[in-house]
CSV table of C-alpha atoms in Angstrom, one decimal:
chain,number,residue,atom,x,y,z
A,1,MET,CA,25.2,-66.3,82.2
A,2,GLY,CA,22.3,-68.6,82.8
A,3,ALA,CA,19.3,-69.5,80.6
A,4,LYS,CA,17.0,-67.2,82.4
A,5,ALA,CA,19.3,-64.2,82.1
A,6,LYS,CA,19.6,-64.8,78.3
A,7,LYS,CA,15.8,-64.9,77.9
A,8,ALA,CA,15.4,-61.7,79.8
A,9,LEU,CA,18.1,-60.0,77.7
A,10,LYS,CA,16.4,-61.0,74.5
A,11,LYS,CA,13.0,-59.6,75.7
A,12,ASN,CA,14.7,-56.3,76.6
A,13,MET,CA,16.3,-56.2,73.1
A,14,LYS,CA,13.0,-56.8,71.4
A,15,LYS,CA,11.4,-54.0,73.4
A,16,ILE,CA,14.2,-51.5,72.5
A,17,THR,CA,14.0,-52.3,68.7
A,18,ALA,CA,10.2,-52.0,68.7
A,19,SER,CA,10.3,-48.6,70.4
A,20,ALA,CA,13.0,-47.4,68.1
A,21,ALA,CA,11.0,-48.5,65.0
A,22,ALA,CA,7.8,-46.7,66.3
A,23,SER,CA,9.7,-43.5,66.9
A,24,SER,CA,11.3,-43.5,63.5
A,25,SER,CA,7.9,-44.1,61.8
A,26,THR,CA,6.4,-41.1,63.6
A,27,GLN,CA,9.3,-38.9,62.5
A,28,LEU,CA,9.2,-40.0,58.8
A,29,SER,CA,5.5,-39.8,58.5
A,30,VAL,CA,4.5,-37.1,55.9
A,31,PRO,CA,1.3,-35.2,56.5
A,32,GLN,CA,-1.4,-35.5,53.9
A,33,ASN,CA,-2.1,-31.7,53.6
A,34,LEU,CA,1.5,-30.7,52.9
A,35,LYS,CA,1.8,-27.6,50.7
A,36,PRO,CA,4.3,-27.6,47.8
A,37,SER,CA,7.6,-25.9,48.6
A,38,ALA,CA,8.2,-22.5,47.3
A,39,ASP,CA,10.9,-21.7,44.8
A,40,PHE,CA,12.0,-18.4,46.5
A,41,LEU,CA,11.1,-16.2,49.4
A,42,PRO,CA,10.4,-12.5,48.8
A,43,LEU,CA,13.0,-10.1,50.2
A,44,GLY,CA,10.4,-7.8,51.7
A,45,GLY,CA,8.8,-10.6,53.7
A,46,GLY,CA,5.4,-12.2,53.2
A,47,PRO,CA,4.3,-15.6,52.1
A,48,ALA,CA,6.5,-17.7,49.9
A,49,ARG,CA,5.8,-17.7,46.2
A,50,LYS,CA,6.4,-20.2,43.4
A,51,ALA,CA,8.2,-19.1,40.2
A,52,PRO,CA,5.9,-18.9,37.2
A,53,VAL,CA,6.1,-21.6,34.7
A,54,THR,CA,7.3,-20.2,31.3
A,55,LYS,CA,6.2,-22.1,28.2
A,56,ALA,CA,8.4,-22.1,25.0
A,57,ILE,CA,6.9,-19.7,22.4
A,58,GLU,CA,6.6,-21.3,19.0
A,59,SER,CA,7.9,-19.0,16.3
A,60,LYS,CA,5.6,-18.5,13.3
A,61,ALA,CA,7.9,-16.3,11.3
A,62,THR,CA,8.5,-17.6,7.8
A,63,VAL,CA,10.1,-14.5,6.1
A,64,LEU,CA,13.8,-13.9,6.0
A,65,TYR,CA,15.8,-10.7,5.2
A,66,ILE,CA,18.8,-11.3,3.1
A,67,GLY,CA,21.4,-8.5,2.9
A,68,ARG,CA,24.6,-7.9,1.0
A,69,LEU,CA,23.6,-9.9,-2.1
A,70,PRO,CA,26.4,-10.1,-4.6
A,71,HIS,CA,26.0,-9.1,-8.3
A,72,GLY,CA,24.3,-11.8,-10.3
A,73,PHE,CA,22.7,-13.5,-7.3
A,74,TYR,CA,19.0,-12.6,-8.0
A,75,GLU,CA,15.5,-14.2,-7.7
A,76,THR,CA,16.2,-17.3,-9.7
A,77,GLU,CA,19.6,-18.0,-8.0
A,78,ILE,CA,18.2,-17.3,-4.5
A,79,GLU,CA,15.3,-19.6,-4.9
A,80,ALA,CA,17.5,-22.4,-6.3
A,81,PHE,CA,20.1,-22.0,-3.5
A,82,PHE,CA,17.6,-21.9,-0.6
A,83,THR,CA,15.5,-24.8,-1.8
A,84,GLN,CA,18.1,-27.1,-0.1
A,85,PHE,CA,16.6,-26.1,3.3
A,86,GLY,CA,12.9,-26.5,2.4
A,87,THR,CA,10.0,-25.4,0.2
A,88,VAL,CA,10.3,-21.7,-0.9
A,89,LYS,CA,7.0,-19.9,-1.4
A,90,ARG,CA,8.3,-16.6,-2.9
A,91,VAL,CA,11.4,-14.5,-3.4
A,92,ARG,CA,11.8,-10.8,-4.0
A,93,VAL,CA,14.9,-8.7,-4.6
A,94,ALA,CA,14.7,-4.9,-4.1
A,95,ARG,CA,15.4,-3.0,-7.3
A,96,ASN,CA,15.8,0.5,-8.4
A,97,LYS,CA,12.6,1.9,-10.1
A,98,LYS,CA,14.5,3.8,-12.8
A,99,THR,CA,17.3,1.4,-13.7
A,100,GLY,CA,16.0,-1.9,-12.5
A,101,LYS,CA,19.3,-2.8,-10.9
A,102,SER,CA,19.5,-4.7,-7.6
A,103,LYS,CA,19.8,-2.8,-4.3
A,104,HIS,CA,21.7,-5.8,-2.9
A,105,PHE,CA,19.1,-7.0,-0.4
A,106,GLY,CA,15.9,-9.0,-0.7
A,107,PHE,CA,13.4,-11.2,1.1
A,108,ILE,CA,12.5,-14.9,1.0
A,109,GLN,CA,9.5,-16.8,2.4
A,110,PHE,CA,9.4,-20.5,3.4
A,111,GLU,CA,6.4,-22.6,4.1
A,112,ASP,CA,7.6,-24.0,7.5
A,113,PRO,CA,8.7,-21.6,10.3
A,114,GLU,CA,11.3,-24.2,11.5
A,115,VAL,CA,12.9,-24.3,8.1
A,116,ALA,CA,13.1,-20.5,8.2
A,117,GLU,CA,14.9,-20.6,11.6
A,118,ILE,CA,17.4,-23.2,10.3
A,119,ALA,CA,18.1,-21.3,7.1
A,120,ALA,CA,18.7,-18.0,9.0
A,121,GLY,CA,21.1,-19.7,11.4
A,122,ALA,CA,23.0,-21.5,8.7
A,123,MET,CA,23.3,-18.7,6.1
A,124,ASN,CA,24.0,-15.7,8.4
A,125,ASP,CA,27.6,-14.5,7.9
A,126,TYR,CA,27.9,-16.9,5.0
A,127,LEU,CA,30.6,-16.0,2.5
A,128,LEU,CA,29.2,-16.0,-1.0
A,129,LEU,CA,31.0,-14.6,-4.0
A,130,GLU,CA,33.2,-12.4,-1.7
A,131,HIS,CA,30.1,-11.1,0.1
A,132,MET,CA,29.2,-11.9,3.7
A,133,LEU,CA,25.5,-12.5,3.7
A,134,GLN,CA,23.3,-11.0,6.4
A,135,VAL,CA,20.3,-13.2,7.0
A,136,ARG,CA,17.8,-12.8,9.8
A,137,VAL,CA,14.2,-13.7,10.6
A,138,ILE,CA,11.5,-11.0,10.3
A,139,PRO,CA,8.7,-11.2,12.9
A,140,PRO,CA,5.2,-11.6,11.5
A,141,GLU,CA,4.1,-8.2,12.9
A,142,ASP,CA,7.0,-6.5,11.1
A,143,VAL,CA,6.1,-7.9,7.6
A,144,LYS,CA,4.4,-5.1,5.7
A,145,PRO,CA,1.4,-5.8,3.5
A,146,ASN,CA,3.0,-4.4,0.3
A,147,LEU,CA,6.3,-6.4,0.8
A,148,TRP,CA,5.3,-8.9,-1.8
A,149,LYS,CA,3.6,-6.5,-4.2
A,150,GLY,CA,4.7,-7.4,-7.7
A,151,PHE,CA,7.2,-10.0,-6.7
A,152,LYS,CA,6.4,-12.1,-9.8
A,153,CYS,CA,6.9,-9.3,-12.2
A,154,GLN,CA,10.2,-9.0,-13.9
A,155,TYR,CA,11.1,-5.3,-14.0
A,156,LYS,CA,12.1,-3.9,-17.3
A,157,PRO,CA,14.3,-0.8,-17.0
A,158,VAL,CA,13.1,2.4,-18.8
A,159,ASP,CA,15.1,3.2,-22.0
A,160,TRP,CA,15.5,6.9,-21.3
A,161,VAL,CA,17.8,7.4,-24.3
A,162,GLN,CA,15.1,6.1,-26.6
A,163,ILE,CA,12.5,8.4,-25.0
A,164,GLU,CA,14.7,11.4,-25.4
A,165,ARG,CA,15.5,10.5,-29.0
A,166,LYS,CA,11.7,10.4,-29.8
A,167,GLN,CA,11.1,13.6,-28.0
A,168,HIS,CA,13.9,15.4,-29.9
A,169,ASN,CA,13.0,14.0,-33.3
A,170,LYS,CA,9.2,14.4,-33.1
A,171,GLU,CA,7.3,16.4,-35.7
A,172,ARG,CA,6.7,19.9,-34.4
A,173,THR,CA,4.3,22.6,-35.5
A,174,LEU,CA,5.4,26.1,-36.4
A,175,GLU,CA,4.4,27.4,-32.9
A,176,GLU,CA,6.3,24.6,-31.1
A,177,HIS,CA,9.4,25.3,-33.3
A,178,ARG,CA,9.3,29.0,-32.4
A,179,LYS,CA,9.0,28.2,-28.7
A,180,MET,CA,12.0,25.9,-28.9
A,181,LEU,CA,14.1,28.6,-30.6
A,182,ASN,CA,13.1,31.2,-28.1
A,183,LYS,CA,14.3,28.9,-25.3
A,184,VAL,CA,17.7,28.4,-27.0
A,185,VAL,CA,18.1,32.2,-27.4
A,186,LYS,CA,17.3,32.8,-23.7
A,187,ARG,CA,19.8,30.2,-22.5
A,188,ASP,CA,22.5,31.7,-24.8
A,189,GLN,CA,21.8,35.2,-23.4
A,190,LYS,CA,22.2,33.9,-19.8
A,191,ARG,CA,25.4,32.2,-20.7
A,192,ARG,CA,26.8,35.4,-22.1
A,193,LYS,CA,26.0,37.4,-19.0
A,194,ARG,CA,27.7,34.8,-16.7
A,195,ILE,CA,30.8,35.0,-18.9
A,196,GLU,CA,30.9,38.8,-18.7
A,197,ALA,CA,30.3,38.8,-14.9
A,198,ALA,CA,33.3,36.4,-14.5
A,199,GLY,CA,35.5,38.9,-16.3
A,200,ILE,CA,36.4,36.6,-19.2
A,201,GLU,CA,36.9,38.2,-22.6
A,202,TYR,CA,35.2,35.9,-25.0
A,203,GLN,CA,33.3,36.6,-28.1
A,204,CYS,CA,30.5,34.1,-28.3
A,205,PRO,CA,29.4,33.0,-31.8
A,206,GLU,CA,26.1,34.4,-33.0
A,207,LEU,CA,23.1,32.1,-33.2
A,208,VAL,CA,21.8,31.6,-36.7
A,209,GLY,CA,18.9,29.4,-35.8
A,210,ASN,CA,16.3,32.2,-36.5
A,211,THR,CA,17.6,32.8,-40.0
A,212,GLN,CA,17.9,29.2,-41.0
A,213,PRO,CA,15.1,27.6,-43.0
A,214,LEU,CA,12.5,25.7,-41.0
A,215,PRO,CA,13.2,22.0,-40.5
A,216,LYS,CA,11.6,19.5,-42.8
A,217,LYS,CA,9.7,17.7,-40.0
A,218,ILE,CA,7.3,20.5,-39.4
A,219,LYS,CA,3.7,19.5,-39.0
A,220,PHE,CA,1.5,22.3,-40.5
A,221,SER,CA,-1.9,22.8,-38.9
A,222,GLU,CA,-5.0,22.5,-41.1
A,223,ASP,CA,-5.9,26.2,-40.5
A,224,GLU,CA,-2.7,27.6,-42.0
């Protein structure tokens, strides 16, 4: 191949590479007014739609429900135990109004919602004193206004034995004493009728309360 043929071949090669580069640039060029691609196409047809962007909802719940509390694990013990997770604002254990005994469930409130979430996840199904604790977060809208009513007050159970003792031994007037004896007699008559209706042969002892002298603790009225 001569020198002229080589020069002609080089010129032809340059033209081919230049044309190929121009065609590739036109194919790879991106239009400026390109619309963002859709995430999905509706099944019924129509324009493409983009999926809505969901934002993570921050939890504001700080109150926990604690169930299956063992005996002896009360307000002081709960606060001391859950302080390892964070600052505890208040604790309440549900108690019986008459006896003051625990109903084995309660509530605890933290200052930080994140701490409440961590404590609920860590302590749920936790074995404590042979009891499997049930701990869950209570949403703020489900927290009742009277939930923390009297949570600082230590409940003192009513001594019903002492109340009945005072009621039985109180000083009575003559009229009160007569009413009491009449009630005793009526109850005895009803008991006798039930025994007879059952077909039981039993001779009930006679009441001697009416013939006995009046008790010493009788409070006489000023008129008598």
